[in-house]
Coordinates of C-alpha atoms in Angstrom, one line a residue:
X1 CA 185.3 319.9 8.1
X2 CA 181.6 320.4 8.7
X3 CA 181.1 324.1 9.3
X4 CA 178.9 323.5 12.4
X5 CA 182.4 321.8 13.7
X6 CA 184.6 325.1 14.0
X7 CA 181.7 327.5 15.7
X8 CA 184.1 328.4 18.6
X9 CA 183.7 327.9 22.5
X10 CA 180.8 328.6 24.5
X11 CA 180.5 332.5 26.0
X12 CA 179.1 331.1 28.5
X13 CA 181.2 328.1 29.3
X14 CA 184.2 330.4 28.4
X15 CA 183.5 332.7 30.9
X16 CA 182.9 329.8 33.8
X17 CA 186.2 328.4 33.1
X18 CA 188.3 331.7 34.1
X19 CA 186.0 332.5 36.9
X20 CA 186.9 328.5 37.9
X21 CA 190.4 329.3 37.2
X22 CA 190.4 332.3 38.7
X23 CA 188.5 331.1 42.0
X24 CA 191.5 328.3 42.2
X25 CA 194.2 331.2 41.8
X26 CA 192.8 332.8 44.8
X27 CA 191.9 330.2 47.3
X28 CA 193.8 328.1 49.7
X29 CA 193.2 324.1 48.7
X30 CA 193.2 322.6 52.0
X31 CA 190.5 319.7 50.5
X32 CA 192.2 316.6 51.3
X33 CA 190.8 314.8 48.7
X34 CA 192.3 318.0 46.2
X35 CA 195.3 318.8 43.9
X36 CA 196.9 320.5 41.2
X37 CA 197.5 318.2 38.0
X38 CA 201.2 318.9 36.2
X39 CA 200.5 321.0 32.7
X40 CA 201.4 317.4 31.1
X41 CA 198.4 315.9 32.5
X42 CA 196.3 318.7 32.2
X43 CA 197.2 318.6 28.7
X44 CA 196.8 315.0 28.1
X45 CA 193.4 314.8 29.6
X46 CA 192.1 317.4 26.9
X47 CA 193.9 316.0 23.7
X48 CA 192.0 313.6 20.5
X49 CA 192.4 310.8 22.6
X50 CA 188.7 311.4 23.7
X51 CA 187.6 310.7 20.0
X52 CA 188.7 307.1 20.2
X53 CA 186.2 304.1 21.4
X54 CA 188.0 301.3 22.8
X55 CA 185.6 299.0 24.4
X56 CA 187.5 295.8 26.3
X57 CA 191.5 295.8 26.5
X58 CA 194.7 296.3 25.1
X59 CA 195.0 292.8 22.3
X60 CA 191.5 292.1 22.5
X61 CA 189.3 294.9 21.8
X62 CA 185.9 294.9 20.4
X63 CA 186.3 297.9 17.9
X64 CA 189.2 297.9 15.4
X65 CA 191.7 301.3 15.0
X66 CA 192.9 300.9 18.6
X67 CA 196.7 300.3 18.0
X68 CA 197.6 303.7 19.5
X69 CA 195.7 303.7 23.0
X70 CA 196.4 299.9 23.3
X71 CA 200.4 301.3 23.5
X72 CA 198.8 304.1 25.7
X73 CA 196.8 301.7 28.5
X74 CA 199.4 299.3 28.5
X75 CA 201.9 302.1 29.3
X76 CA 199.4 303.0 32.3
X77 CA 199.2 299.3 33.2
X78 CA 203.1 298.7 33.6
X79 CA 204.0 302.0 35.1
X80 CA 201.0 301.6 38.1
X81 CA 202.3 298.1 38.6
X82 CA 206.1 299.4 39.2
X83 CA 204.8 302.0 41.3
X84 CA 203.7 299.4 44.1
X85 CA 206.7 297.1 43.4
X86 CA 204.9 294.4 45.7
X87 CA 203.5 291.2 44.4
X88 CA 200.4 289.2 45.5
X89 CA 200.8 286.2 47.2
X90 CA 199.1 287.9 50.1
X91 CA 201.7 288.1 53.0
X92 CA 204.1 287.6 50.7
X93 CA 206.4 290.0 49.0
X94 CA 207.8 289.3 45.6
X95 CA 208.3 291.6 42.8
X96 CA 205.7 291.8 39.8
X97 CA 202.7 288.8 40.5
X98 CA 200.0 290.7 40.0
X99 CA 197.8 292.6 37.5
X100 CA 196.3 295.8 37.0
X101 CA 193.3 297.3 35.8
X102 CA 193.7 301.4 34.8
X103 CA 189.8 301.7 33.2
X104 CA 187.7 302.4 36.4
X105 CA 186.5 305.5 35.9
X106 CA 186.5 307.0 39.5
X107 CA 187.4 305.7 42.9
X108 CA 183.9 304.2 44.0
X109 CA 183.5 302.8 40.5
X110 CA 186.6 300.9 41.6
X111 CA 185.1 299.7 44.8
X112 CA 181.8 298.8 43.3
X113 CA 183.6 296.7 40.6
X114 CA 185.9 295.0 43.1
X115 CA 182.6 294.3 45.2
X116 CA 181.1 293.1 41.9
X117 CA 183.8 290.6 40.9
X118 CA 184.2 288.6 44.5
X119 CA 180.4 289.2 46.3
X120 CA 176.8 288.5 45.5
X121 CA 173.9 290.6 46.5
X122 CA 173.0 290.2 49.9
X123 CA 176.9 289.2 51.1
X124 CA 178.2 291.2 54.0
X125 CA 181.1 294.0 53.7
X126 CA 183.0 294.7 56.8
X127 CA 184.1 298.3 56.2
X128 CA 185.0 301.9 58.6
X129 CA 182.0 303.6 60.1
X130 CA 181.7 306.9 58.0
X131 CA 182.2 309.4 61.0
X132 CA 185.3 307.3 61.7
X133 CA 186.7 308.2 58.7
X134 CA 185.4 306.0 56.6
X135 CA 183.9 305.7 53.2
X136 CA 180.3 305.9 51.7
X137 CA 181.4 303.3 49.4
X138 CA 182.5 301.2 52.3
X139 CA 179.4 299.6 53.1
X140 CA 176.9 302.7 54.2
X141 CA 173.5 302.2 54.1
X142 CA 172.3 305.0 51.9
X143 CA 175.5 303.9 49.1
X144 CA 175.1 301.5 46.7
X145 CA 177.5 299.1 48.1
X146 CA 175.2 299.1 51.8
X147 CA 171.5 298.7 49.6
X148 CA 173.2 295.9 47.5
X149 CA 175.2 294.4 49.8
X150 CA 175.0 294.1 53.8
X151 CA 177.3 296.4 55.0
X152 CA 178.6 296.3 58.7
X153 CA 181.1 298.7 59.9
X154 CA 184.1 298.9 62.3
X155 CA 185.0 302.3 64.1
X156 CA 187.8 303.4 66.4
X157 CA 188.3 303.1 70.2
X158 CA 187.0 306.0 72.2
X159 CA 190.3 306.1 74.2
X160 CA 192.8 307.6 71.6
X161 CA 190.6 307.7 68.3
X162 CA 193.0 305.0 66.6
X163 CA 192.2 301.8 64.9
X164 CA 191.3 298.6 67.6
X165 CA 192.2 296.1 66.0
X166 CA 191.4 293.4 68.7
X167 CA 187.7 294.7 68.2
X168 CA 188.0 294.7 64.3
X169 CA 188.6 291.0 65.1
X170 CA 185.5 290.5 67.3
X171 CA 183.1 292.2 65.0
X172 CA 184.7 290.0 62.3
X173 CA 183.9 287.0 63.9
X174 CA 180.7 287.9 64.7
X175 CA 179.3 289.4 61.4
X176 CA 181.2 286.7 59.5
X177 CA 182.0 288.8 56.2
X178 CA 182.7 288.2 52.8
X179 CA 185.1 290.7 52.6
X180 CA 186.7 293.5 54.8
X181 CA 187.1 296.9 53.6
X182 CA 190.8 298.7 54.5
X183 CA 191.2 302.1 54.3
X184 CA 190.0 305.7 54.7
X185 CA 188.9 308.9 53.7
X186 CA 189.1 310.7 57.1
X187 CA 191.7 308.7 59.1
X188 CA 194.9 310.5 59.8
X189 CA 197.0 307.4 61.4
X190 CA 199.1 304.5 59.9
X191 CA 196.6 301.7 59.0
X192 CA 198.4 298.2 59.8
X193 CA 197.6 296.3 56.4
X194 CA 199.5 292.8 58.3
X195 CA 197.1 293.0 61.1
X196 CA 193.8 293.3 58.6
X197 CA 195.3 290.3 56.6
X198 CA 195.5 288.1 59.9
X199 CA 191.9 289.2 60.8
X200 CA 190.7 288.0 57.0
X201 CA 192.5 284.9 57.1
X202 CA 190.9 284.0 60.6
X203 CA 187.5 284.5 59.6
X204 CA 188.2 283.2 55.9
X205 CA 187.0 286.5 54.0
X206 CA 188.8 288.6 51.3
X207 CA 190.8 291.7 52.1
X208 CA 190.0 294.8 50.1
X209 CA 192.2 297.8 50.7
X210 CA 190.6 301.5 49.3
X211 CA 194.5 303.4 49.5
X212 CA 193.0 306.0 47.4
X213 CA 193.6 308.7 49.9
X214 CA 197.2 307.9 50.7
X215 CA 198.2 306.3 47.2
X216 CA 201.1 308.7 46.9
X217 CA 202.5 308.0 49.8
X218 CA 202.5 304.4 49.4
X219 CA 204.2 305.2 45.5
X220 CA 206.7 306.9 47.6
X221 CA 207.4 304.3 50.2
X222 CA 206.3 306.3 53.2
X223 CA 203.7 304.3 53.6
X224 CA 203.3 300.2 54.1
X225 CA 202.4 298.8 51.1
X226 CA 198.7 297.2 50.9
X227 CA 199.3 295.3 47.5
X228 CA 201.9 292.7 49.6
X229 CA 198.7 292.0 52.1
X230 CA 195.7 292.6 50.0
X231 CA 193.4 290.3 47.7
X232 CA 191.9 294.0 46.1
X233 CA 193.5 296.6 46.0
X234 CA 192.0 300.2 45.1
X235 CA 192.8 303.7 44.1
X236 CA 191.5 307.0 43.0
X237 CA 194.3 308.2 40.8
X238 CA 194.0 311.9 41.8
X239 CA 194.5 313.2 45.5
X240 CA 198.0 312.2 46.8
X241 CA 198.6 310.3 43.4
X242 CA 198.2 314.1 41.3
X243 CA 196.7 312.7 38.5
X244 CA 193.2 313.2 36.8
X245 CA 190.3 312.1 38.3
X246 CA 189.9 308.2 37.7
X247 CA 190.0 305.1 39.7
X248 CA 192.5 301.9 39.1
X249 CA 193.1 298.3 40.7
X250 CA 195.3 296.0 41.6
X251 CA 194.4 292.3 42.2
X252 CA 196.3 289.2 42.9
X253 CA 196.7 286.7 39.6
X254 CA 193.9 284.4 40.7
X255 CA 191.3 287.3 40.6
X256 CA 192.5 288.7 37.4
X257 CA 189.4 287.4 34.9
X258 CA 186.8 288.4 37.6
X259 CA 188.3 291.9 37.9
X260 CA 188.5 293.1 34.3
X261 CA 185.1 291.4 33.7
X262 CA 183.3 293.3 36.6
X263 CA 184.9 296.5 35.1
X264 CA 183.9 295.6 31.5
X265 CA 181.8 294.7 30.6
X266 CA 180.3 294.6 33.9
X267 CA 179.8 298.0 34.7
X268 CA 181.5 300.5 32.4
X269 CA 181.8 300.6 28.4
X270 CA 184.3 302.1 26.5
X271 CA 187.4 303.2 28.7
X272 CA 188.5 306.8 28.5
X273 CA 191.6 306.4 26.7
X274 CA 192.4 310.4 27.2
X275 CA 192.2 310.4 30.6
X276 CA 194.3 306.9 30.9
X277 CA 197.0 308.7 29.1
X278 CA 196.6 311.2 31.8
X279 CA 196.7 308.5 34.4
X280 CA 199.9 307.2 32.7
X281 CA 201.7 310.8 32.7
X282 CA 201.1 311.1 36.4
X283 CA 202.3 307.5 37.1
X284 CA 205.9 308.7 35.1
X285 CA 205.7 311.3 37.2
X286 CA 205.4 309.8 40.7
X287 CA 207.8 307.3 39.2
X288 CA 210.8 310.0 40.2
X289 CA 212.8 310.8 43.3
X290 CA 211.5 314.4 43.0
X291 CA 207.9 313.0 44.0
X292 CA 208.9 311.2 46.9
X293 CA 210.5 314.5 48.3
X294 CA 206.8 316.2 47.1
X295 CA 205.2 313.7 49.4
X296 CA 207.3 313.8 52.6
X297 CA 206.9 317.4 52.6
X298 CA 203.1 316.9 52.2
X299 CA 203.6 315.0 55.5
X300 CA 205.8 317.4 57.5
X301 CA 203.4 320.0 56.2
X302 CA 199.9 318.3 57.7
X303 CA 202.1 317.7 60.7
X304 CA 202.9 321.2 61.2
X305 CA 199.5 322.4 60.5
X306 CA 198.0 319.4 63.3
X307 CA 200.6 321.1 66.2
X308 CA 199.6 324.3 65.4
X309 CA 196.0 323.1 66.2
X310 CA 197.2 321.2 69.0
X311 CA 199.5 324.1 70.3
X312 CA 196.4 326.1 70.5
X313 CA 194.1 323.3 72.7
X314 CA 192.2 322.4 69.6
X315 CA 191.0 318.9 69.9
X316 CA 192.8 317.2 66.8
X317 CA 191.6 313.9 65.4
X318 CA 193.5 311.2 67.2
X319 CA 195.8 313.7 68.4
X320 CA 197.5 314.7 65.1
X321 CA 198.3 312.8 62.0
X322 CA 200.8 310.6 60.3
X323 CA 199.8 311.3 56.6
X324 CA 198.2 314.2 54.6
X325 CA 195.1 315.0 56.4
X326 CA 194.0 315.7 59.9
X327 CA 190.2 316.4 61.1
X328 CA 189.6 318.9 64.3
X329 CA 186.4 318.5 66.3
X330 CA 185.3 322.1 66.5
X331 CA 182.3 322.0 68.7
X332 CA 184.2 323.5 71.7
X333 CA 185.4 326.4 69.9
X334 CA 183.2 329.6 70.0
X335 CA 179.8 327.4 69.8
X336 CA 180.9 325.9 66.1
X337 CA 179.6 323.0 64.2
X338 CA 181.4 321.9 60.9
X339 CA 179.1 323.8 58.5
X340 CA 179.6 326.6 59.9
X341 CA 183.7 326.4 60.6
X342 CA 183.6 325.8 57.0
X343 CA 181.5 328.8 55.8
X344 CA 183.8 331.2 58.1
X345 CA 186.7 330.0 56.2
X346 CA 185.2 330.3 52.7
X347 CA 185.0 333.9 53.7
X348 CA 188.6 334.2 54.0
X349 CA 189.1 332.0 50.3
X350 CA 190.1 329.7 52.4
X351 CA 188.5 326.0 51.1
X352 CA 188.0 323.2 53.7
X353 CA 185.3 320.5 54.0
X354 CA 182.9 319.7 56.7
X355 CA 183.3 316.2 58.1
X356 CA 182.1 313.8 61.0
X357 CA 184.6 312.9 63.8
X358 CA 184.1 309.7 66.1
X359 CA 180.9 308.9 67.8
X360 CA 179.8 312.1 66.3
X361 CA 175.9 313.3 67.6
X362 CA 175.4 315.8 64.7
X363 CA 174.5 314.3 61.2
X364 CA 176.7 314.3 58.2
X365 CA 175.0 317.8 56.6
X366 CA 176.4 319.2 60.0
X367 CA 179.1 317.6 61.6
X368 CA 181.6 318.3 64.7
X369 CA 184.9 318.6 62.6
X370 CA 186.7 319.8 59.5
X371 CA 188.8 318.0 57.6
X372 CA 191.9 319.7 56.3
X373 CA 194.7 318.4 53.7
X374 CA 198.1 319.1 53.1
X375 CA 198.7 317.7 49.4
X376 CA 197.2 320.7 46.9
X377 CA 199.3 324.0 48.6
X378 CA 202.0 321.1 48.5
X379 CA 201.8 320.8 45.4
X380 CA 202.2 324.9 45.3
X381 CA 205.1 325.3 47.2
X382 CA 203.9 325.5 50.6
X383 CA 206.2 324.2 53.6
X384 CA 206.1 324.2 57.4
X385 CA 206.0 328.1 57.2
X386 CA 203.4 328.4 55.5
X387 CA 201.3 326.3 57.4
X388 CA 201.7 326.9 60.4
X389 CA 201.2 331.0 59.5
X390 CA 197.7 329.0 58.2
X391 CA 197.0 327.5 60.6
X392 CA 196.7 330.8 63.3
X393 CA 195.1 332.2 60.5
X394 CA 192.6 329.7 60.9
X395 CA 192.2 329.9 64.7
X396 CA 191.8 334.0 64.5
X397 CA 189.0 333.3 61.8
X398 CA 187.8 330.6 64.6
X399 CA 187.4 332.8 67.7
X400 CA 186.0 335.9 65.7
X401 CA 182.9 336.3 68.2
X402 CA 179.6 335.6 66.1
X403 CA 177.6 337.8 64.6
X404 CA 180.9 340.4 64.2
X405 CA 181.0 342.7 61.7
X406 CA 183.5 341.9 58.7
X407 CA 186.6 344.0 59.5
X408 CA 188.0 341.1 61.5
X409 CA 187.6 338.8 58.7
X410 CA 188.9 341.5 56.4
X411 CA 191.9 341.6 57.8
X412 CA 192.6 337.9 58.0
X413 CA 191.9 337.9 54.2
X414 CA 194.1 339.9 53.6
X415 CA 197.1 338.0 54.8
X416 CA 196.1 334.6 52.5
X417 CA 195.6 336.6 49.6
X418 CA 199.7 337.8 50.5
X419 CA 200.2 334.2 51.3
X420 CA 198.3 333.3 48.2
X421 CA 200.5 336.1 45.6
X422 CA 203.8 334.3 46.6
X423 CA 202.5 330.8 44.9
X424 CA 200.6 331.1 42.0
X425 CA 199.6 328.1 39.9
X426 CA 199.2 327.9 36.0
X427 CA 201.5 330.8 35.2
X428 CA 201.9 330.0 31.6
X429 CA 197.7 328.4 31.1
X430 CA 196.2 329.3 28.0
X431 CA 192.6 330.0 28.9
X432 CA 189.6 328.9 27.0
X433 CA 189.8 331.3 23.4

C-alpha cells in the first residue's frame, strides 16, 4: 500500500468521536426524529462497501465490478418491499405490485425526487402547515420544494388540534393541486390514509405520503398502511425504522421509470452502497417479531410520558398521542418559550427539540412547544417506568423559578444520570484507535 494510506486516525477527529460517544452515553434521547442503530448496522455503514462506485441499478449499471452490491441493493429492495406487504393499486390491497427505490440518500432527497418525477416547476403541492406538524419539505416557502414549486398548506382544526379532513377537502378544491402531501414530522395522531385517497381522487391529484416518522410502526402493523392508498410513498430509513440515515420509496408500477429516473440520474450520482447494506440490515431486522414488540412499547412508552404531562395540566398536543412523539405547548408554564424549555433540559443531559405547535405566534427559532420522542431510550430499555419517572423529572426542571441558582437543577441531574447508569448503550464499541 502507499505509505501515505496507513498514517492512522485523526487526533483530532479521534478525540471528537469519544466526546460524541461519550455525550450519547450520558444524555437522555428524547429527539423524535433519534435512535440507536444495532452494532450490525453500525458496522455495515463503516465497512469497504464505501470504496465501490455503482452509478444506476442493480443489472444495468454504468460502471463494471458491481456484482457484489447489485446482490446487496437488491437484498435492500426485496426486504423493504416485504416490510409494507401492500400492493399499489391505490385503494386496493394485494400483495407485492409495486417497486422500490433504496438509493435516496436522506428523507427530503426522497421527497424532492418524488416531487421531481410527477410535478413541473410552478405546479402546486398541497402539504401540512409546518407549525401543525408538518414538514419543510412539504411545500414551505423558504424549502426547496415551496421556491420550485407552489406550495399551499393544510393545518388542523382549532377545536381538538386533529386532522379536518372536511377542510383538507375544501382547500383541495380550491387550490386545485397537483399532488397532496400525507404525513408528519410533529403530528402525534393516527393519520387516515383512505380519507387523503378520497380527497385526491376527487380533485384528480396524486397522493404522496412522507411515513418517515412512523415507518416502524407501519413495518409493525400498528399503524394503517400508506402503500395500499398512496401513488408515492416515502421514508427516511432511520427514526422509528432504526436504520442509518438514508431515505427510500415506494411507488405504484406505473410510476416506476419516472421514480428511479428522478433519483438517478436526476438528482443523485453514485448510490451509497455501504450505507444500503446498512439500510438492508435494519430492514432484516424489523423484519422479526422481536421489533414489533420494540415498537409497541415505543407507543405505550410516549403514551405514558403524554399522561404524565397531562396529569400535571400541561397542555399536550392534541391531548396526547397515538404514536412515538407528542409536542407540549409550554408558554403557560413559568413564562417559557420552546428555546428556552429546551436549554433548561440540556442542563440536566436531557436532549429535546424546540418545535411550533398550532396557530403558533412565536417564529420557528422560538416556538411555544417541545417536541419529545419515545423511540431512542426505547431502543435502550426504557418502559412506562422510566418515563413517567422522566417525565416529573421534566416538570421539576419546568417550574424551577428563573433566574435560580443551580442546586435545583443539580439535583434533578442527578437522578437521569442514575436513570441513565442502569441502560448504557455500546457496551462492547471499539472506539476510534
Amino acid at each position: 500500500m502507499d505509505k501515505s494510506f496507513n498514517k492512522g486516525l485523526d487526533p483530532e477527529l479521534k478525540k471528537i468521536v469519544k466526546d460524541e460517544w461519550q455525550r450519547q452515553q450520558n444524555h437522555i434521547e428524547l429527539i423524535a426524529s433519534e435512535n440507536y442503530v444495532s452494532p450490525a448496522v453500525l458496522t455495515l455503514a463503516g465497512t469497504i462497501l464505501t470504496n465501490k462506485y455503482a452509478e444506476g441499478y442493480p443489472g444495468r449499471r454504468y460502471y463494471n465490478g458491481c456484482e457484489n452490491v447489485d446482490k446487496i441493493e437488491n437484498l435492500a429492495i426485496e426486504r423493504f418491499k416485504q416490510l409494507f406487504n401492500c400492493s399499489h393499486k391505490p385503494g386496493q390491497c394485494k400483495k407485492g405490485n409495486f417497486h422500490a427505490n433504496v438509493q435516496p440518500h436522506s428523507g427530503s432527497q426522497a421527497n424532492a425526487e418524488a416531487y421531481a418525477a410527477i410535478l413541473r416547476p410552478g405546479d402546486t403541492i398541497l402539504g401540512m402547515q409546518l407549525d401543525a406538524g408538518g414538514h419543510l419539505t412539504h411545500g414551505y416557502k423558504i424549502n426547496f420544494s415551496g421556491k420550485i414549486y407552489h406550495g399551499v398548506n393544510y393545518g388542523v382544526s382549532k377545536k381538538d388540534e386533529y386532522l379536518d379532513y372536511d377542510e383538507i377537502l375544501k382547500i383541495a378544491k380550491e387550490c386545485k393541486p397537483k399532488i397532496i402531501v400525507a404525513g408528519a414530522s410533529a403530528y402525534s395522531r393516527l393519520i387516515d390514509w383512505s380519507k387523503f385517497r378520497k380527497i385526491v381522487d376527487t380533485v384528480g391529484a396524486y397522493l404522496m405520503v412522507d411515513m418517515a416518522h412512523i415507518a416502524g410502526l407501519i413495518a409493525a402493523g400498528l399503524h394503517q398502511n400508506p402503500i395500499c392508498y398512496a401513488d408515492i410513498t416515502t421514508t427516511t430509513t432511520h427514526k422509528t425504522l432504526r436504520g442509518p440515515r438514508g431515505g427510500a420509496i415506494l411507488c405504484t408500477e406505473e410510476l416506476k421509470k419516472k421514480i428511479d429516473s428522478a433519483v438517478f440520474p436526476g438528482n443523485q450520482g453514485g448510490p451509497l452502497e455501504h450505507i444500503i447494506a446498512a439500510k438492508a440490515q435494519a430492514f432484516y431486522e424489523a423484519l422479526t417479531p422481536e421489533f414489533k414488540t420494540y415498537q409497541m412499547q415505543v407507543i405505550k412508552n410516549a403514551q405514558a410520558l403524554a399522561k404524565t404531562f397531562l396529569d400535571a395540566k400541561f397542555h399536550v398536543v392534541a391531548g396526547g398521542t397515538d404514536n412515538h412523539l407528542l409536542t407540549v405547548n409550554v408558554t403557560n408554564i413559568n413564562g417559557l418559550n420552546g428555546k428556552e424549555a429546551v436549554d433548561i433540559l440540556e442542563k440536566i443531559n436531557i436532549v429535546a427539540n424546540k418545535n411550533g405547535v398550532p396557530f403558533d405566534p412565536l417564529p420557528a427559532v422560538i416556538t411555544s412547544g417541545v417536541r419529545f420522542g419515545s423511540p431512542a431510550m426505547t431502543t435502550r430499555g426504557f418502559k412506562e417506568e422510566q418515563f413517567i419517572e422522566l417525565g416529573k423529572i421534566i416538570i421539576s426542571a419546568w417550574k424551577l423559578p428563573k433566574g435560580i441558582n443551580d442546586d435545583g437543577l443539580h439535583e434533578l441531574r442527578k437522578k437521569v444520570d442514575i436513570l441513565l447508569n442502569k441502560f448504557p448503550i455500546y457496551e462492547d464499541i471499539k472506539l476510534p484507535q
